[in-house]
XYZ file of C-alpha atoms in Angstrom:
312
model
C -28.488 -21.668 -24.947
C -26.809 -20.933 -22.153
C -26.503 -17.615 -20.368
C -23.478 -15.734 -18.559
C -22.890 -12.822 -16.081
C -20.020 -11.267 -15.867
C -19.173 -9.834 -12.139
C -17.293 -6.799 -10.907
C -15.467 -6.527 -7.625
C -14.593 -3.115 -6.597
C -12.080 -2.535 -4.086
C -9.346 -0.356 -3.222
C -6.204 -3.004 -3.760
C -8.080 -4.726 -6.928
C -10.763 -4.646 -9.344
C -11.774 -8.380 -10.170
C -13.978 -9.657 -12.864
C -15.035 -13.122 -13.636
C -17.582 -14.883 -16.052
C -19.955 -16.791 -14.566
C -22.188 -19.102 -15.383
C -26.274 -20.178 -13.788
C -24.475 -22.531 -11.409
C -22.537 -19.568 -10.123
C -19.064 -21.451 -11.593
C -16.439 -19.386 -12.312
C -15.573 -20.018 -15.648
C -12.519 -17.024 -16.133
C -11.406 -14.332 -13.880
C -9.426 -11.291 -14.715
C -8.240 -8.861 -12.066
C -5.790 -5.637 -11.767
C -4.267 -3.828 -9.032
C -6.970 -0.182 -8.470
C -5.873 2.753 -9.220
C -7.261 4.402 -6.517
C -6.096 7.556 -6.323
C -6.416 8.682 -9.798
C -9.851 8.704 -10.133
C -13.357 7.873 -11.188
C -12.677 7.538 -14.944
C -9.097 5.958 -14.861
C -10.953 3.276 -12.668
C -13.975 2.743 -14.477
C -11.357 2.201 -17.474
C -9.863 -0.284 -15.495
C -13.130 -1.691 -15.247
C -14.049 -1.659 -18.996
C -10.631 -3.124 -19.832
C -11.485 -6.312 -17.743
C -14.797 -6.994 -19.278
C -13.466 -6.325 -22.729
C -11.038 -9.226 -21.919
C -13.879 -11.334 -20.629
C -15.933 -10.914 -23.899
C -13.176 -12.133 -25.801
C -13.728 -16.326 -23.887
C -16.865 -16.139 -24.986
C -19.992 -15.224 -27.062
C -21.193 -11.493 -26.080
C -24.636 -12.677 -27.081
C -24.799 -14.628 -24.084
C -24.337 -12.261 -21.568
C -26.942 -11.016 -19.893
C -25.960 -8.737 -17.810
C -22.950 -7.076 -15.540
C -23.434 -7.115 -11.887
C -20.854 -4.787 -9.580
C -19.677 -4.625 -6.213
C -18.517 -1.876 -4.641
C -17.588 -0.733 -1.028
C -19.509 1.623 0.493
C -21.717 3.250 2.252
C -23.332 3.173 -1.590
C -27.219 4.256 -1.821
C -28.236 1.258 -4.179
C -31.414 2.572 -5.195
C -30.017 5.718 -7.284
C -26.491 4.016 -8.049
C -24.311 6.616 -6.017
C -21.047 5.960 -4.552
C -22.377 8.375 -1.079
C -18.592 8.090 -0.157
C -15.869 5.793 -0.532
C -13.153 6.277 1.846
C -10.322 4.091 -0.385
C -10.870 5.072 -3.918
C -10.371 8.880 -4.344
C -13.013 11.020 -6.369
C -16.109 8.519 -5.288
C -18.018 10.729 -3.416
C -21.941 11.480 -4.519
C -20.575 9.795 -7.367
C -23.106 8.773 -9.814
C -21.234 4.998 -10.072
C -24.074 3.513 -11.864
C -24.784 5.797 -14.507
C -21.310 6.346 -15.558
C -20.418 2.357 -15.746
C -23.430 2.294 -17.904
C -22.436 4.631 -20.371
C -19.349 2.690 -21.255
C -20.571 -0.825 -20.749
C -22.821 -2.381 -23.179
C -24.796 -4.845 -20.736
C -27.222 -3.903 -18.535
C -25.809 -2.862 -14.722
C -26.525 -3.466 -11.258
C -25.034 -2.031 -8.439
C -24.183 -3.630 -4.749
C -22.668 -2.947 -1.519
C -20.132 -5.602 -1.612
C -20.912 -6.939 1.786
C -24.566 -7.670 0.509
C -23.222 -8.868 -2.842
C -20.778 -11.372 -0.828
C -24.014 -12.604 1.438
C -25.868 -13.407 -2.072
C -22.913 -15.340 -3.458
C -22.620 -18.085 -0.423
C -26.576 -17.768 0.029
C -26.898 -18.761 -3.459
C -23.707 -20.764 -4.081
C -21.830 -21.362 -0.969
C -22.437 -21.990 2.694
C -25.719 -20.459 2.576
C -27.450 -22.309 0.338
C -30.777 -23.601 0.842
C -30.841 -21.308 4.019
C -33.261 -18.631 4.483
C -31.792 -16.842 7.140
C -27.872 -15.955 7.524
C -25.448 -13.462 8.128
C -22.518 -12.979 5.992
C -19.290 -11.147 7.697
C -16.309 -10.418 5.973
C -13.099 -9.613 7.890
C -10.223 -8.526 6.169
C -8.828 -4.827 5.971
C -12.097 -3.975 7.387
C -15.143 -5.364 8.307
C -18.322 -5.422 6.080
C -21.582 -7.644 5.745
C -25.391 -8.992 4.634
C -27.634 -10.542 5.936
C -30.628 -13.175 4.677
C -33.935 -13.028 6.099
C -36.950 -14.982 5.809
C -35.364 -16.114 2.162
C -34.672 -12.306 1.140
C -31.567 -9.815 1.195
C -31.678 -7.098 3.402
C -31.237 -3.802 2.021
C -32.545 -1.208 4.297
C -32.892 2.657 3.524
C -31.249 3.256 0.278
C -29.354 -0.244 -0.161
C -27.138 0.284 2.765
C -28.132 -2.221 5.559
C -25.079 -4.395 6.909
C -22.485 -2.275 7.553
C -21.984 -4.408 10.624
C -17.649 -3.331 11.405
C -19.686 0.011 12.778
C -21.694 -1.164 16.083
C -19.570 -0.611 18.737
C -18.251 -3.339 20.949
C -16.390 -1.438 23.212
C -18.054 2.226 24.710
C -14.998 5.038 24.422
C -12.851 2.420 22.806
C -10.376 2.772 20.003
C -11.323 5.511 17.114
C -12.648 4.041 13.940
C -11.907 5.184 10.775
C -15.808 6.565 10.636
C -14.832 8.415 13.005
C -16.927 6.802 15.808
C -15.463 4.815 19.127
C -15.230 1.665 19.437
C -16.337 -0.045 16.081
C -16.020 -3.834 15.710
C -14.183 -3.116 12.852
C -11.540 -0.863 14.882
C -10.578 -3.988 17.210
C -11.375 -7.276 15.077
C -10.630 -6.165 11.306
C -7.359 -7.976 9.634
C -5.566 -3.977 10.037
C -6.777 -3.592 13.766
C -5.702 -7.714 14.536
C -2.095 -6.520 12.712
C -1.780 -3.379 14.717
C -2.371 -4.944 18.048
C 0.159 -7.926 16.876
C 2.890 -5.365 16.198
C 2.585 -3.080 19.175
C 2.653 -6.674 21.449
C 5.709 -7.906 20.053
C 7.020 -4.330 20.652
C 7.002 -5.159 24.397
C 7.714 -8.783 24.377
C 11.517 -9.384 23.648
C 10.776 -13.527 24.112
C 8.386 -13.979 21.569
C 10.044 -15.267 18.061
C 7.818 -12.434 16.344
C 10.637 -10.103 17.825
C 13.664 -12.238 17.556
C 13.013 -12.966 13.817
C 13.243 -9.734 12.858
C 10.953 -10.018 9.976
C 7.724 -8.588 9.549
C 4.716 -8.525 11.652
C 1.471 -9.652 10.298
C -1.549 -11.510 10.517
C 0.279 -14.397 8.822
C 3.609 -14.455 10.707
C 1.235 -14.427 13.748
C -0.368 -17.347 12.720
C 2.573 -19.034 11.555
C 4.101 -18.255 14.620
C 1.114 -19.446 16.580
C 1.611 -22.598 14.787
C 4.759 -23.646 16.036
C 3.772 -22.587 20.336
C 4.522 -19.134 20.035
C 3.004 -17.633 23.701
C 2.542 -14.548 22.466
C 1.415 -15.215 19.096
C -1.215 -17.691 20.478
C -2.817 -15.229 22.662
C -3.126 -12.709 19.804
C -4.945 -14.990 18.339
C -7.497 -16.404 20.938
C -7.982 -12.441 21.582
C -8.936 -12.059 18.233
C -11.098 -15.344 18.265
C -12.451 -14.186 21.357
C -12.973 -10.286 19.380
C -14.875 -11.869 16.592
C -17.057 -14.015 19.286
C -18.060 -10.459 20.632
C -19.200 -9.268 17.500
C -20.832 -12.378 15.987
C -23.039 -12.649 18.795
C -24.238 -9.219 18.312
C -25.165 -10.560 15.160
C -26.777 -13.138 15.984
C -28.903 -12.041 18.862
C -30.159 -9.462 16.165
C -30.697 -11.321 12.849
C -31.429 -14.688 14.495
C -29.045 -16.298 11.583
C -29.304 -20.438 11.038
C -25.294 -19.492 10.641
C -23.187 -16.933 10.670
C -20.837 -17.226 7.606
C -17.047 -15.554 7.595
C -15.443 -14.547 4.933
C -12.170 -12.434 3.845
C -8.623 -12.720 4.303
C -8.794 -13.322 8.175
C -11.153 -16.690 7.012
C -8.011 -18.307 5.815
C -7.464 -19.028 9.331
C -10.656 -20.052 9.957
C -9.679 -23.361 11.826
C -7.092 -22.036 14.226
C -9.865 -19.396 15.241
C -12.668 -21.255 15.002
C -12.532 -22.756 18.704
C -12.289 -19.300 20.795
C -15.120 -17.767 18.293
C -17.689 -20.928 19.607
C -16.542 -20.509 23.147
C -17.536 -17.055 23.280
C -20.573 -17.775 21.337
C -21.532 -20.534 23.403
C -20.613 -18.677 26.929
C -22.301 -15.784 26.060
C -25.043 -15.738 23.514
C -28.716 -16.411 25.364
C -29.868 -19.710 25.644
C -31.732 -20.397 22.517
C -29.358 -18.841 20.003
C -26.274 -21.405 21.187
C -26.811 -23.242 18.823
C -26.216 -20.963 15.954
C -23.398 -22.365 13.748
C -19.963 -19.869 12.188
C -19.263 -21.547 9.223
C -16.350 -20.225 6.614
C -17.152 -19.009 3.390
C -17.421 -21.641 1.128
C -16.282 -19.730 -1.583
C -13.292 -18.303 -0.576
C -12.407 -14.500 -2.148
C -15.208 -15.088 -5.458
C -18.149 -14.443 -2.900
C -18.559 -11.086 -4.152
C -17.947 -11.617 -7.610
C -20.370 -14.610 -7.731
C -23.178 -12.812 -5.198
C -22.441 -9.347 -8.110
C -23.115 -11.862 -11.067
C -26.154 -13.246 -9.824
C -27.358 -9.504 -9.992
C -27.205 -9.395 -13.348
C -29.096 -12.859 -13.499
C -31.885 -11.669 -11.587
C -32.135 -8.302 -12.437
């Protein structure tokens, strides 16, 4: 007979859930924007609404499971949301314990970063590697890492919150309130913020003359066609990311480095500055260390949350 997971990704814009299957397929997905601001129950509604419409594709006796991701910092080990800065109410919140009352399935619980470094270990770029970091770079910047063939967790769950070493002594304020966080100068937000204060003070570049809006993807596009400006946004953020992943991989001592999140769409236009700085300034015998993009594009948390519930 076969067997089924059904995965939840948390996050401030949308809760996602999908069915998946033992090969980590996709099989249905169901998603809805959060509604972040009005609380823990209205949420975990949302969330129960989703897997109510996942039951009905399939038969509940099959399901083994319901495997979460969340953002965090989340202590893993007693199921409590310490403190989530985008969905209001979620602080020493017993997450867990309450999705468990109103699901049926047994639940696990995951930082998504970590949940996102299962999926492409498991399913996607990762597989059949035993050591890897995962880095996701989108509104901010989260992570997981693999070693020696197992998932890092650290104190309470909450290893790889890797947008919070600091690149850049007294540098830009984070959000966490500390200076100079990789995620403060190389997140999709910080990369838009930089883009729109530029054009600002470039009257030449067509970012400014088009009068539309400023973005990561009008940068790109923008880029795309010679833009001067917009093409040295985006080697800085190349070069950013190269900063950061090097970090990473002077400290984990990954086969790869795997990146994921809205930013990875335009993996291949920043693909090229992120190995240059890699290769100029990593030591010697980590050079060779690969960035890959996530081979499972935004389901790498809802897969890695799934195979929770397989393994749990």
């Amino acid at each position: 007979m076969s067997r089924f997971a059904i995965g939840i990704d948390l996050g401030g814009t949308q809760v996602r859930a999908a069915l998946v299957d033992e090969l980590g397929n996709v099989l249905q997905r169901v998603e809805d924007r959060t509604d972040a601001d009005a609380g823990p129950d209205p949420v975990l509604g949302q969330i129960g609404s989703l897997t109510d419409r996942l039951l009905l594709t399939c038969d509940p006796g099959a399901i083994v499971g319901i495997g979460v991701s969340a953002p965090g910092p989340l202590d893993t080990e007693t199921g409590t949301a310490l403190e989530i800065p985008t969905l209001r109410g979620f602080s020493n919140y017993p997450l867990r314990q309450e999705l468990q009352k109103r699901l049926r399935f047994p639940v696990s619980l995951e930082n998504d970063g970590i949940a996102a470094a299962i999926g492409e270990w498991q399913f996607g770029a990762g597989r059949g590697i035993a050591n890897l970091v995962y880095v996701t770079v989108s509104t901010g910047i989260g992570g997981g890492a693999i070693a020696d063939g197992r998932v890092v967790r650290g104190r309470k769950g909450m290893a790889g919150h890797v947008g919070h070493m600091s690149i850049a002594p007294d540098g830009i304020v984070c959000p966490c309130g500390n200076k100079g966080c990789f995620e403060a100068y190389a997140s999709g937000t910080a990369f838009t913020k930089r883009a729109r204060a530029r054009t600002m003070e470039c009257s030449e570049t067509s970012l400014a003359r088009d009068g539309g809006i400023v973005d990561s993807r009008s940068v790109f596009s923008a880029a795309a066609v010679g833009d001067p400006l917009a093409n040295s946004l985006v080697d800085e953020e190349a070069e950013i990311l190269g900063r950061g992943f090097t970090n990473l991989i002077h400290i984990f001592s990954p086969e790869i480095v795997i990146m994921g999140g809205g930013l990875s769409d335009q993996f291949d236009r920043l693909r090229p500055g992120i190995r240059s700085h890699v290769s100029q300034w990593a030591m010697p015998a980590f050079r060779d260390v690969e960035v890959v993009r996530a081979a499972l594009g935004q389901n790498s948390g809802l897969i890695g949350a799934a195979v929770l519930a397989f393994i749990a």
